[in-house]
Amino acid sequence: MKKIIVVIFLIFGLTNAKAQSEMEKINKVLYDYIEGTANGEPDRLKTAFHKDFNLYFVANDTVRVWSGKRYIENVKPGAKSNRIGKVISIDYENDAAIARIEILMPSRKRIYTDYLMLLKVGNHWKIIHKSFTFKKYPE
C-alpha cells in the first residue's frame, strides 16, 4: 500500500512540476510583452511575439487588424510609457495557451484587456494573436 501511495505522489509531483515549469515559461513571455512595451524594449517584444502575429480590435463596429510588425516598430528603444500591466489568467494544454492581461494606462484613463493566444514550438512559447478592448476608468 505504501508503494502505491509513493508512486501516485511521484506521478502527481512530476506532473505538477512540469505544469509549474510550463506556467513559468508562459508567464515569462507575457512579462516580456508587458515590460517590453512599458520600458521601450522592442527586442523583448520580438522575443515574445511570433513574427507573423497581428492584433485585432473593434472600432466603429468593424473588426480592425493591426500589423504586429508595425506594433513593435511603434515601441521606441528606451522610451518608457505610463503602462502598468498584470497577468490575470493563463490556461494551457500541451502546446497551446490563452492568457488574459490587463494594462492600466493612467495617462489615457483607460484599462485595456488583452486576450493572447500562444503556441509552443520546440521549447519556446510565442504569442501568435492578440485581441484587445478597453474601458474608461471609473471616475
mmCIF file of N, CA and C in Angstrom:
data_model
loop_
_atom_site.group_PDB
_atom_site.id
_atom_site.type_symbol
_atom_site.label_atom_id
_atom_site.label_comp_id
_atom_site.label_asym_id
_atom_site.label_seq_id
_atom_site.Cartn_x
_atom_site.Cartn_y
_atom_site.Cartn_z
ATOM 1 N N MET A 1 0.828 -1.202 0.000
ATOM 2 C CA MET A 1 0.000 0.000 0.000
ATOM 3 C C MET A 1 0.867 1.258 0.000
ATOM 4 N N LYS A 2 1.947 1.266 0.795
ATOM 5 C CA LYS A 2 2.831 2.428 0.839
ATOM 6 C C LYS A 2 3.469 2.684 -0.518
ATOM 7 N N LYS A 3 3.818 1.611 -1.244
ATOM 8 C CA LYS A 3 4.436 1.769 -2.559
ATOM 9 C C LYS A 3 3.478 2.439 -3.537
ATOM 10 N N ILE A 4 2.204 2.077 -3.479
ATOM 11 C CA ILE A 4 1.205 2.677 -4.368
ATOM 12 C C ILE A 4 1.069 4.165 -4.076
ATOM 13 N N ILE A 5 1.026 4.522 -2.819
ATOM 14 C CA ILE A 5 0.903 5.934 -2.438
ATOM 15 C C ILE A 5 2.124 6.708 -2.896
ATOM 16 N N VAL A 6 3.306 6.141 -2.722
ATOM 17 C CA VAL A 6 4.535 6.813 -3.146
ATOM 18 C C VAL A 6 4.541 6.994 -4.657
ATOM 19 N N VAL A 7 4.135 5.977 -5.416
ATOM 20 C CA VAL A 7 4.098 6.073 -6.871
ATOM 21 C C VAL A 7 3.102 7.143 -7.302
ATOM 22 N N ILE A 8 1.929 7.170 -6.705
ATOM 23 C CA ILE A 8 0.918 8.188 -7.039
ATOM 24 C C ILE A 8 1.462 9.573 -6.719
ATOM 25 N N PHE A 9 2.100 9.723 -5.587
ATOM 26 C CA PHE A 9 2.676 11.007 -5.189
ATOM 27 C C PHE A 9 3.755 11.433 -6.181
ATOM 28 N N LEU A 10 4.619 10.504 -6.581
ATOM 29 C CA LEU A 10 5.679 10.831 -7.536
ATOM 30 C C LEU A 10 5.096 11.231 -8.887
ATOM 31 N N ILE A 11 4.101 10.504 -9.365
ATOM 32 C CA ILE A 11 3.473 10.841 -10.644
ATOM 33 C C ILE A 11 2.826 12.218 -10.557
ATOM 34 N N PHE A 12 2.066 12.472 -9.496
ATOM 35 C CA PHE A 12 1.421 13.775 -9.327
ATOM 36 C C PHE A 12 2.470 14.865 -9.203
ATOM 37 N N GLY A 13 3.504 14.601 -8.434
ATOM 38 C CA GLY A 13 4.563 15.586 -8.234
ATOM 39 C C GLY A 13 5.265 15.929 -9.530
ATOM 40 N N LEU A 14 5.573 14.932 -10.360
ATOM 41 C CA LEU A 14 6.228 15.188 -11.632
ATOM 42 C C LEU A 14 5.312 15.942 -12.580
ATOM 43 N N THR A 15 4.045 15.562 -12.628
ATOM 44 C CA THR A 15 3.076 16.256 -13.475
ATOM 45 C C THR A 15 2.927 17.701 -13.015
ATOM 46 N N ASN A 16 2.820 17.901 -11.724
ATOM 47 C CA ASN A 16 2.672 19.241 -11.174
ATOM 48 C C ASN A 16 3.919 20.077 -11.437
ATOM 49 N N ALA A 17 5.107 19.476 -11.319
ATOM 50 C CA ALA A 17 6.351 20.200 -11.580
ATOM 51 C C ALA A 17 6.430 20.625 -13.040
ATOM 52 N N LYS A 18 6.008 19.751 -13.966
ATOM 53 C CA LYS A 18 6.017 20.095 -15.383
ATOM 54 C C LYS A 18 5.041 21.236 -15.650
ATOM 55 N N ALA A 19 3.866 21.154 -15.055
ATOM 56 C CA ALA A 19 2.878 22.225 -15.227
ATOM 57 C C ALA A 19 3.431 23.545 -14.702
ATOM 58 N N GLN A 20 4.091 23.495 -13.552
ATOM 59 C CA GLN A 20 4.676 24.706 -12.973
ATOM 60 C C GLN A 20 5.718 25.279 -13.927
ATOM 61 N N SER A 21 6.548 24.415 -14.481
ATOM 62 C CA SER A 21 7.586 24.856 -15.400
ATOM 63 C C SER A 21 6.982 25.512 -16.646
ATOM 64 N N GLU A 22 5.942 24.914 -17.207
ATOM 65 C CA GLU A 22 5.286 25.490 -18.387
ATOM 66 C C GLU A 22 4.640 26.826 -18.046
ATOM 67 N N MET A 23 3.997 26.916 -16.901
ATOM 68 C CA MET A 23 3.379 28.181 -16.476
ATOM 69 C C MET A 23 4.444 29.267 -16.325
ATOM 70 N N GLU A 24 5.597 28.912 -15.797
ATOM 71 C CA GLU A 24 6.687 29.886 -15.654
ATOM 72 C C GLU A 24 7.173 30.360 -17.019
ATOM 73 N N LYS A 25 7.280 29.442 -17.976
ATOM 74 C CA LYS A 25 7.723 29.806 -19.327
ATOM 75 C C LYS A 25 6.706 30.734 -19.999
ATOM 76 N N ILE A 26 5.440 30.409 -19.871
ATOM 77 C CA ILE A 26 4.384 31.247 -20.460
ATOM 78 C C ILE A 26 4.390 32.615 -19.788
ATOM 79 N N ASN A 27 4.476 32.622 -18.468
ATOM 80 C CA ASN A 27 4.479 33.876 -17.719
ATOM 81 C C ASN A 27 5.652 34.769 -18.140
ATOM 82 N N LYS A 28 6.806 34.175 -18.378
ATOM 83 C CA LYS A 28 7.974 34.953 -18.816
ATOM 84 C C LYS A 28 7.687 35.644 -20.146
ATOM 85 N N VAL A 29 7.090 34.914 -21.087
ATOM 86 C CA VAL A 29 6.746 35.502 -22.386
ATOM 87 C C VAL A 29 5.758 36.656 -22.198
ATOM 88 N N LEU A 30 4.779 36.462 -21.339
ATOM 89 C CA LEU A 30 3.782 37.512 -21.099
ATOM 90 C C LEU A 30 4.425 38.759 -20.504
ATOM 91 N N TYR A 31 5.369 38.570 -19.586
ATOM 92 C CA TYR A 31 6.034 39.731 -18.993
ATOM 93 C C TYR A 31 7.065 40.348 -19.929
ATOM 94 N N ASP A 32 7.594 39.578 -20.887
ATOM 95 C CA ASP A 32 8.421 40.197 -21.926
ATOM 96 C C ASP A 32 7.563 41.180 -22.716
ATOM 97 N N TYR A 33 6.321 40.808 -22.980
ATOM 98 C CA TYR A 33 5.390 41.706 -23.663
ATOM 99 C C TYR A 33 5.045 42.909 -22.774
ATOM 100 N N ILE A 34 4.608 42.658 -21.554
ATOM 101 C CA ILE A 34 4.171 43.733 -20.655
ATOM 102 C C ILE A 34 5.308 44.717 -20.380
ATOM 103 N N GLU A 35 6.448 44.201 -19.966
ATOM 104 C CA GLU A 35 7.573 45.071 -19.604
ATOM 105 C C GLU A 35 8.264 45.655 -20.835
ATOM 106 N N GLY A 36 8.268 44.901 -21.928
ATOM 107 C CA GLY A 36 8.874 45.420 -23.157
ATOM 108 C C GLY A 36 8.162 46.651 -23.675
ATOM 109 N N THR A 37 6.833 46.654 -23.612
ATOM 110 C CA THR A 37 6.082 47.830 -24.062
ATOM 111 C C THR A 37 6.211 48.974 -23.057
ATOM 112 N N ALA A 38 6.211 48.661 -21.784
ATOM 113 C CA ALA A 38 6.285 49.705 -20.754
ATOM 114 C C ALA A 38 7.655 50.377 -20.692
ATOM 115 N N ASN A 39 8.702 49.628 -20.992
ATOM 116 C CA ASN A 39 10.064 50.150 -20.833
ATOM 117 C C ASN A 39 10.783 50.451 -22.142
ATOM 118 N N GLY A 40 10.070 50.413 -23.247
ATOM 119 C CA GLY A 40 10.699 50.718 -24.524
ATOM 120 C C GLY A 40 11.760 49.699 -24.911
ATOM 121 N N GLU A 41 11.365 48.415 -24.899
ATOM 122 C CA GLU A 41 12.299 47.345 -25.220
ATOM 123 C C GLU A 41 11.751 46.492 -26.375
ATOM 124 N N PRO A 42 11.875 46.982 -27.608
ATOM 125 C CA PRO A 42 11.315 46.241 -28.741
ATOM 126 C C PRO A 42 11.926 44.846 -28.913
ATOM 127 N N ASP A 43 13.166 44.645 -28.493
ATOM 128 C CA ASP A 43 13.765 43.305 -28.618
ATOM 129 C C ASP A 43 13.046 42.288 -27.742
ATOM 130 N N ARG A 44 12.554 42.727 -26.584
ATOM 131 C CA ARG A 44 11.764 41.814 -25.743
ATOM 132 C C ARG A 44 10.452 41.456 -26.427
ATOM 133 N N LEU A 45 9.871 42.409 -27.151
ATOM 134 C CA LEU A 45 8.636 42.127 -27.883
ATOM 135 C C LEU A 45 8.900 41.142 -29.010
ATOM 136 N N LYS A 46 10.022 41.299 -29.689
ATOM 137 C CA LYS A 46 10.366 40.364 -30.762
ATOM 138 C C LYS A 46 10.563 38.959 -30.205
ATOM 139 N N THR A 47 11.010 38.860 -28.964
ATOM 140 C CA THR A 47 11.161 37.558 -28.310
ATOM 141 C C THR A 47 9.799 36.984 -27.943
ATOM 142 N N ALA A 48 8.879 37.838 -27.510
ATOM 143 C CA ALA A 48 7.571 37.385 -27.028
ATOM 144 C C ALA A 48 6.614 37.015 -28.162
ATOM 145 N N PHE A 49 6.639 37.795 -29.240
ATOM 146 C CA PHE A 49 5.665 37.623 -30.307
ATOM 147 C C PHE A 49 6.234 36.810 -31.472
ATOM 148 N N HIS A 50 5.376 36.000 -32.074
ATOM 149 C CA HIS A 50 5.724 35.315 -33.314
ATOM 150 C C HIS A 50 5.857 36.374 -34.406
ATOM 151 N N LYS A 51 6.731 36.159 -35.350
ATOM 152 C CA LYS A 51 7.000 37.169 -36.386
ATOM 153 C C LYS A 51 5.777 37.518 -37.237
ATOM 154 N N ASP A 52 4.784 36.631 -37.301
ATOM 155 C CA ASP A 52 3.609 36.875 -38.136
ATOM 156 C C ASP A 52 2.345 37.240 -37.337
ATOM 157 N N PHE A 53 2.510 37.600 -36.072
ATOM 158 C CA PHE A 53 1.314 37.894 -35.267
ATOM 159 C C PHE A 53 0.663 39.203 -35.711
ATOM 160 N N ASN A 54 -0.628 39.309 -35.432
ATOM 161 C CA ASN A 54 -1.381 40.539 -35.656
ATOM 162 C C ASN A 54 -2.239 40.821 -34.438
ATOM 163 N N LEU A 55 -2.736 42.037 -34.364
ATOM 164 C CA LEU A 55 -3.623 42.467 -33.287
ATOM 165 C C LEU A 55 -4.992 42.734 -33.901
ATOM 166 N N TYR A 56 -6.031 42.399 -33.145
ATOM 167 C CA TYR A 56 -7.398 42.574 -33.622
ATOM 168 C C TYR A 56 -8.193 43.356 -32.589
ATOM 169 N N PHE A 57 -9.002 44.301 -33.083
ATOM 170 C CA PHE A 57 -9.841 45.097 -32.189
ATOM 171 C C PHE A 57 -11.051 45.582 -32.973
ATOM 172 N N VAL A 58 -12.003 46.147 -32.249
ATOM 173 C CA VAL A 58 -13.215 46.658 -32.881
ATOM 174 C C VAL A 58 -13.208 48.178 -32.785
ATOM 175 N N ALA A 59 -13.449 48.832 -33.907
ATOM 176 C CA ALA A 59 -13.599 50.291 -33.951
ATOM 177 C C ALA A 59 -14.767 50.595 -34.877
ATOM 178 N N ASN A 60 -15.704 51.387 -34.411
ATOM 179 C CA ASN A 60 -16.891 51.744 -35.195
ATOM 180 C C ASN A 60 -17.614 50.507 -35.725
ATOM 181 N N ASP A 61 -17.795 49.534 -34.837
ATOM 182 C CA ASP A 61 -18.493 48.285 -35.168
ATOM 183 C C ASP A 61 -17.846 47.498 -36.313
ATOM 184 N N THR A 62 -16.553 47.667 -36.485
ATOM 185 C CA THR A 62 -15.822 46.951 -37.530
ATOM 186 C C THR A 62 -14.574 46.323 -36.913
ATOM 187 N N VAL A 63 -14.308 45.078 -37.303
ATOM 188 C CA VAL A 63 -13.077 44.426 -36.847
ATOM 189 C C VAL A 63 -11.911 45.050 -37.599
ATOM 190 N N ARG A 64 -10.924 45.479 -36.835
ATOM 191 C CA ARG A 64 -9.720 46.083 -37.415
ATOM 192 C C ARG A 64 -8.534 45.167 -37.137
ATOM 193 N N VAL A 65 -7.587 45.165 -38.070
ATOM 194 C CA VAL A 65 -6.377 44.362 -37.925
ATOM 195 C C VAL A 65 -5.192 45.325 -37.938
ATOM 196 N N TRP A 66 -4.308 45.131 -36.958
ATOM 197 C CA TRP A 66 -3.116 45.957 -36.831
ATOM 198 C C TRP A 66 -1.919 45.035 -36.996
ATOM 199 N N SER A 67 -1.037 45.381 -37.875
ATOM 200 C CA SER A 67 0.152 44.574 -38.132
ATOM 201 C C SER A 67 1.022 44.467 -36.880
ATOM 202 N N GLY A 68 1.374 43.252 -36.523
ATOM 203 C CA GLY A 68 2.251 43.043 -35.377
ATOM 204 C C GLY A 68 3.612 43.684 -35.578
ATOM 205 N N LYS A 69 4.096 43.649 -36.813
ATOM 206 C CA LYS A 69 5.389 44.270 -37.124
ATOM 207 C C LYS A 69 5.331 45.772 -36.848
ATOM 208 N N ARG A 70 4.245 46.413 -37.279
ATOM 209 C CA ARG A 70 4.087 47.861 -37.027
ATOM 210 C C ARG A 70 3.923 48.148 -35.535
ATOM 211 N N TYR A 71 3.222 47.268 -34.855
ATOM 212 C CA TYR A 71 3.045 47.429 -33.407
ATOM 213 C C TYR A 71 4.405 47.479 -32.717
ATOM 214 N N ILE A 72 5.276 46.547 -33.054
ATOM 215 C CA ILE A 72 6.611 46.516 -32.439
ATOM 216 C C ILE A 72 7.424 47.733 -32.870
ATOM 217 N N GLU A 73 7.297 48.145 -34.126
ATOM 218 C CA GLU A 73 8.025 49.325 -34.605
ATOM 219 C C GLU A 73 7.626 50.591 -33.861
ATOM 220 N N ASN A 74 6.398 50.645 -33.321
ATOM 221 C CA ASN A 74 5.943 51.813 -32.557
ATOM 222 C C ASN A 74 6.605 51.919 -31.187
ATOM 223 N N VAL A 75 7.222 50.848 -30.721
ATOM 224 C CA VAL A 75 7.911 50.871 -29.420
ATOM 225 C C VAL A 75 9.342 51.319 -29.667
ATOM 226 N N LYS A 76 9.639 52.518 -29.234
ATOM 227 C CA LYS A 76 10.960 53.101 -29.448
ATOM 228 C C LYS A 76 11.904 52.700 -28.310
ATOM 229 N N PRO A 77 13.110 52.256 -28.659
ATOM 230 C CA PRO A 77 14.068 51.829 -27.628
ATOM 231 C C PRO A 77 14.279 52.898 -26.553
ATOM 232 N N GLY A 78 14.102 52.488 -25.304
ATOM 233 C CA GLY A 78 14.318 53.367 -24.159
ATOM 234 C C GLY A 78 13.173 54.303 -23.839
ATOM 235 N N ALA A 79 12.158 54.357 -24.683
ATOM 236 C CA ALA A 79 11.027 55.262 -24.452
ATOM 237 C C ALA A 79 10.027 54.587 -23.514
ATOM 238 N N LYS A 80 10.046 54.993 -22.270
ATOM 239 C CA LYS A 80 9.138 54.402 -21.276
ATOM 240 C C LYS A 80 7.741 54.972 -21.473
ATOM 241 N N SER A 81 6.755 54.135 -21.205
ATOM 242 C CA SER A 81 5.363 54.588 -21.296
ATOM 243 C C SER A 81 4.705 54.367 -19.932
ATOM 244 N N ASN A 82 3.660 55.096 -19.715
ATOM 245 C CA ASN A 82 2.962 55.024 -18.434
ATOM 246 C C ASN A 82 1.929 53.897 -18.507
ATOM 247 N N ARG A 83 2.423 52.651 -18.482
ATOM 248 C CA ARG A 83 1.577 51.457 -18.575
ATOM 249 C C ARG A 83 1.890 50.563 -17.383
ATOM 250 N N ILE A 84 0.855 50.032 -16.782
ATOM 251 C CA ILE A 84 1.025 49.099 -15.673
ATOM 252 C C ILE A 84 0.249 47.841 -16.031
ATOM 253 N N GLY A 85 0.974 46.756 -16.277
ATOM 254 C CA GLY A 85 0.328 45.536 -16.728
ATOM 255 C C GLY A 85 0.414 44.413 -15.713
ATOM 256 N N LYS A 86 -0.554 43.507 -15.800
ATOM 257 C CA LYS A 86 -0.520 42.313 -14.961
ATOM 258 C C LYS A 86 -1.232 41.172 -15.670
ATOM 259 N N VAL A 87 -0.767 39.965 -15.348
ATOM 260 C CA VAL A 87 -1.383 38.761 -15.892
ATOM 261 C C VAL A 87 -2.585 38.420 -15.025
ATOM 262 N N ILE A 88 -3.730 38.238 -15.629
ATOM 263 C CA ILE A 88 -4.952 37.888 -14.910
ATOM 264 C C ILE A 88 -5.158 36.377 -14.902
ATOM 265 N N SER A 89 -4.941 35.735 -16.055
ATOM 266 C CA SER A 89 -5.136 34.288 -16.109
ATOM 267 C C SER A 89 -4.329 33.678 -17.245
ATOM 268 N N ILE A 90 -4.020 32.395 -17.065
ATOM 269 C CA ILE A 90 -3.346 31.596 -18.092
ATOM 270 C C ILE A 90 -4.016 30.225 -18.091
ATOM 271 N N ASP A 91 -4.308 29.725 -19.279
ATOM 272 C CA ASP A 91 -4.817 28.364 -19.418
ATOM 273 C C ASP A 91 -4.046 27.731 -20.565
ATOM 274 N N TYR A 92 -3.544 26.514 -20.348
ATOM 275 C CA TYR A 92 -2.822 25.861 -21.427
ATOM 276 C C TYR A 92 -3.054 24.357 -21.409
ATOM 277 N N GLU A 93 -2.839 23.782 -22.566
ATOM 278 C CA GLU A 93 -2.874 22.328 -22.745
ATOM 279 C C GLU A 93 -1.833 22.004 -23.802
ATOM 280 N N ASN A 94 -0.919 21.116 -23.444
ATOM 281 C CA ASN A 94 0.150 20.708 -24.363
ATOM 282 C C ASN A 94 0.889 21.914 -24.928
ATOM 283 N N ASP A 95 0.683 22.225 -26.221
ATOM 284 C CA ASP A 95 1.447 23.288 -26.865
ATOM 285 C C ASP A 95 0.593 24.502 -27.244
ATOM 286 N N ALA A 96 -0.570 24.653 -26.611
ATOM 287 C CA ALA A 96 -1.442 25.798 -26.884
ATOM 288 C C ALA A 96 -1.862 26.449 -25.570
ATOM 289 N N ALA A 97 -1.937 27.782 -25.583
ATOM 290 C CA ALA A 97 -2.308 28.512 -24.366
ATOM 291 C C ALA A 97 -3.095 29.762 -24.718
ATOM 292 N N ILE A 98 -3.824 30.245 -23.731
ATOM 293 C CA ILE A 98 -4.520 31.520 -23.844
ATOM 294 C C ILE A 98 -4.297 32.270 -22.533
ATOM 295 N N ALA A 99 -4.110 33.577 -22.647
ATOM 296 C CA ALA A 99 -3.867 34.383 -21.454
ATOM 297 C C ALA A 99 -4.703 35.656 -21.523
ATOM 298 N N ARG A 100 -5.042 36.132 -20.340
ATOM 299 C CA ARG A 100 -5.750 37.413 -20.229
ATOM 300 C C ARG A 100 -4.842 38.361 -19.462
ATOM 301 N N ILE A 101 -4.642 39.532 -20.017
ATOM 302 C CA ILE A 101 -3.760 40.552 -19.442
ATOM 303 C C ILE A 101 -4.577 41.827 -19.256
ATOM 304 N N GLU A 102 -4.284 42.566 -18.189
ATOM 305 C CA GLU A 102 -4.867 43.905 -18.033
ATOM 306 C C GLU A 102 -3.744 44.922 -18.012
ATOM 307 N N ILE A 103 -3.951 46.000 -18.750
ATOM 308 C CA ILE A 103 -2.979 47.084 -18.845
ATOM 309 C C ILE A 103 -3.672 48.379 -18.412
ATOM 310 N N LEU A 104 -3.202 48.944 -17.329
ATOM 311 C CA LEU A 104 -3.711 50.220 -16.840
ATOM 312 C C LEU A 104 -2.895 51.331 -17.495
ATOM 313 N N MET A 105 -3.605 52.273 -18.126
ATOM 314 C CA MET A 105 -2.939 53.404 -18.764
ATOM 315 C C MET A 105 -3.489 54.696 -18.163
ATOM 316 N N PRO A 106 -2.875 55.138 -17.063
ATOM 317 C CA PRO A 106 -3.376 56.332 -16.364
ATOM 318 C C PRO A 106 -3.452 57.581 -17.233
ATOM 319 N N SER A 107 -2.487 57.779 -18.130
ATOM 320 C CA SER A 107 -2.487 58.994 -18.955
ATOM 321 C C SER A 107 -3.694 59.054 -19.887
ATOM 322 N N ARG A 108 -4.234 57.902 -20.248
ATOM 323 C CA ARG A 108 -5.400 57.851 -21.130
ATOM 324 C C ARG A 108 -6.687 57.552 -20.365
ATOM 325 N N LYS A 109 -6.543 57.306 -19.059
ATOM 326 C CA LYS A 109 -7.672 56.939 -18.207
ATOM 327 C C LYS A 109 -8.419 55.731 -18.771
ATOM 328 N N ARG A 110 -7.626 54.721 -19.150
ATOM 329 C CA ARG A 110 -8.184 53.504 -19.724
ATOM 330 C C ARG A 110 -7.568 52.268 -19.068
ATOM 331 N N ILE A 111 -8.340 51.208 -19.076
ATOM 332 C CA ILE A 111 -7.852 49.892 -18.702
ATOM 333 C C ILE A 111 -8.074 49.003 -19.922
ATOM 334 N N TYR A 112 -6.982 48.512 -20.483
ATOM 335 C CA TYR A 112 -7.058 47.619 -21.634
ATOM 336 C C TYR A 112 -7.112 46.174 -21.150
ATOM 337 N N THR A 113 -7.876 45.365 -21.837
ATOM 338 C CA THR A 113 -7.901 43.924 -21.604
ATOM 339 C C THR A 113 -7.411 43.273 -22.884
ATOM 340 N N ASP A 114 -6.328 42.502 -22.758
ATOM 341 C CA ASP A 114 -5.751 41.781 -23.891
ATOM 342 C C ASP A 114 -6.036 40.299 -23.734
ATOM 343 N N TYR A 115 -6.445 39.671 -24.805
ATOM 344 C CA TYR A 115 -6.587 38.221 -24.868
ATOM 345 C C TYR A 115 -5.513 37.733 -25.832
ATOM 346 N N LEU A 116 -4.603 36.934 -25.324
ATOM 347 C CA LEU A 116 -3.453 36.499 -26.100
ATOM 348 C C LEU A 116 -3.502 34.998 -26.325
ATOM 349 N N MET A 117 -3.253 34.583 -27.551
ATOM 350 C CA MET A 117 -3.123 33.161 -27.863
ATOM 351 C C MET A 117 -1.643 32.876 -28.059
ATOM 352 N N LEU A 118 -1.192 31.772 -27.470
ATOM 353 C CA LEU A 118 0.210 31.382 -27.564
ATOM 354 C C LEU A 118 0.322 29.948 -28.072
ATOM 355 N N LEU A 119 1.415 29.677 -28.769
ATOM 356 C CA LEU A 119 1.755 28.324 -29.168
ATOM 357 C C LEU A 119 3.195 28.049 -28.770
ATOM 358 N N LYS A 120 3.454 26.786 -28.461
ATOM 359 C CA LYS A 120 4.804 26.371 -28.094
ATOM 360 C C LYS A 120 5.394 25.606 -29.264
ATOM 361 N N VAL A 121 6.479 26.121 -29.797
ATOM 362 C CA VAL A 121 7.192 25.468 -30.887
ATOM 363 C C VAL A 121 8.580 25.142 -30.370
ATOM 364 N N GLY A 122 8.948 23.859 -30.458
ATOM 365 C CA GLY A 122 10.197 23.444 -29.822
ATOM 366 C C GLY A 122 10.019 23.613 -28.328
ATOM 367 N N ASN A 123 10.853 24.378 -27.730
ATOM 368 C CA ASN A 123 10.743 24.626 -26.290
ATOM 369 C C ASN A 123 10.396 26.087 -26.002
ATOM 370 N N HIS A 124 9.878 26.810 -27.021
ATOM 371 C CA HIS A 124 9.647 28.244 -26.873
ATOM 372 C C HIS A 124 8.185 28.602 -27.098
ATOM 373 N N TRP A 125 7.618 29.316 -26.137
ATOM 374 C CA TRP A 125 6.264 29.848 -26.272
ATOM 375 C C TRP A 125 6.337 31.176 -27.010
ATOM 376 N N LYS A 126 5.365 31.408 -27.901
ATOM 377 C CA LYS A 126 5.261 32.666 -28.635
ATOM 378 C C LYS A 126 3.811 33.114 -28.658
ATOM 379 N N ILE A 127 3.608 34.416 -28.527
ATOM 380 C CA ILE A 127 2.265 34.992 -28.686
ATOM 381 C C ILE A 127 2.004 35.068 -30.189
ATOM 382 N N ILE A 128 0.931 34.422 -30.631
ATOM 383 C CA ILE A 128 0.638 34.389 -32.065
ATOM 384 C C ILE A 128 -0.536 35.292 -32.445
ATOM 385 N N HIS A 129 -1.286 35.750 -31.439
ATOM 386 C CA HIS A 129 -2.505 36.507 -31.708
ATOM 387 C C HIS A 129 -2.815 37.371 -30.486
ATOM 388 N N LYS A 130 -3.234 38.591 -30.746
ATOM 389 C CA LYS A 130 -3.672 39.470 -29.658
ATOM 390 C C LYS A 130 -4.963 40.138 -30.096
ATOM 391 N N SER A 131 -6.002 40.007 -29.259
ATOM 392 C CA SER A 131 -7.199 40.817 -29.461
ATOM 393 C C SER A 131 -7.376 41.624 -28.184
ATOM 394 N N PHE A 132 -7.888 42.822 -28.322
ATOM 395 C CA PHE A 132 -7.977 43.689 -27.151
ATOM 396 C C PHE A 132 -9.193 44.591 -27.210
ATOM 397 N N THR A 133 -9.514 45.094 -26.029
ATOM 398 C CA THR A 133 -10.564 46.083 -25.869
ATOM 399 C C THR A 133 -10.150 46.975 -24.702
ATOM 400 N N PHE A 134 -10.927 48.021 -24.440
ATOM 401 C CA PHE A 134 -10.611 48.875 -23.297
ATOM 402 C C PHE A 134 -11.898 49.442 -22.709
ATOM 403 N N LYS A 135 -11.763 49.896 -21.496
ATOM 404 C CA LYS A 135 -12.847 50.637 -20.853
ATOM 405 C C LYS A 135 -12.248 51.845 -20.166
ATOM 406 N N LYS A 136 -13.053 52.870 -20.025
ATOM 407 C CA LYS A 136 -12.619 54.079 -19.325
ATOM 408 C C LYS A 136 -12.556 53.812 -17.835
ATOM 409 N N TYR A 137 -11.668 54.509 -17.171
ATOM 410 C CA TYR A 137 -11.613 54.448 -15.704
ATOM 411 C C TYR A 137 -12.948 54.815 -15.128
ATOM 412 N N PRO A 138 -13.297 54.205 -14.054
ATOM 413 C CA PRO A 138 -14.435 54.762 -13.309
ATOM 414 C C PRO A 138 -13.993 56.102 -12.715
ATOM 415 N N GLU A 139 -14.758 57.145 -12.945
ATOM 416 C CA GLU A 139 -14.344 58.472 -12.449
ATOM 417 C C GLU A 139 -15.003 58.831 -11.164
#
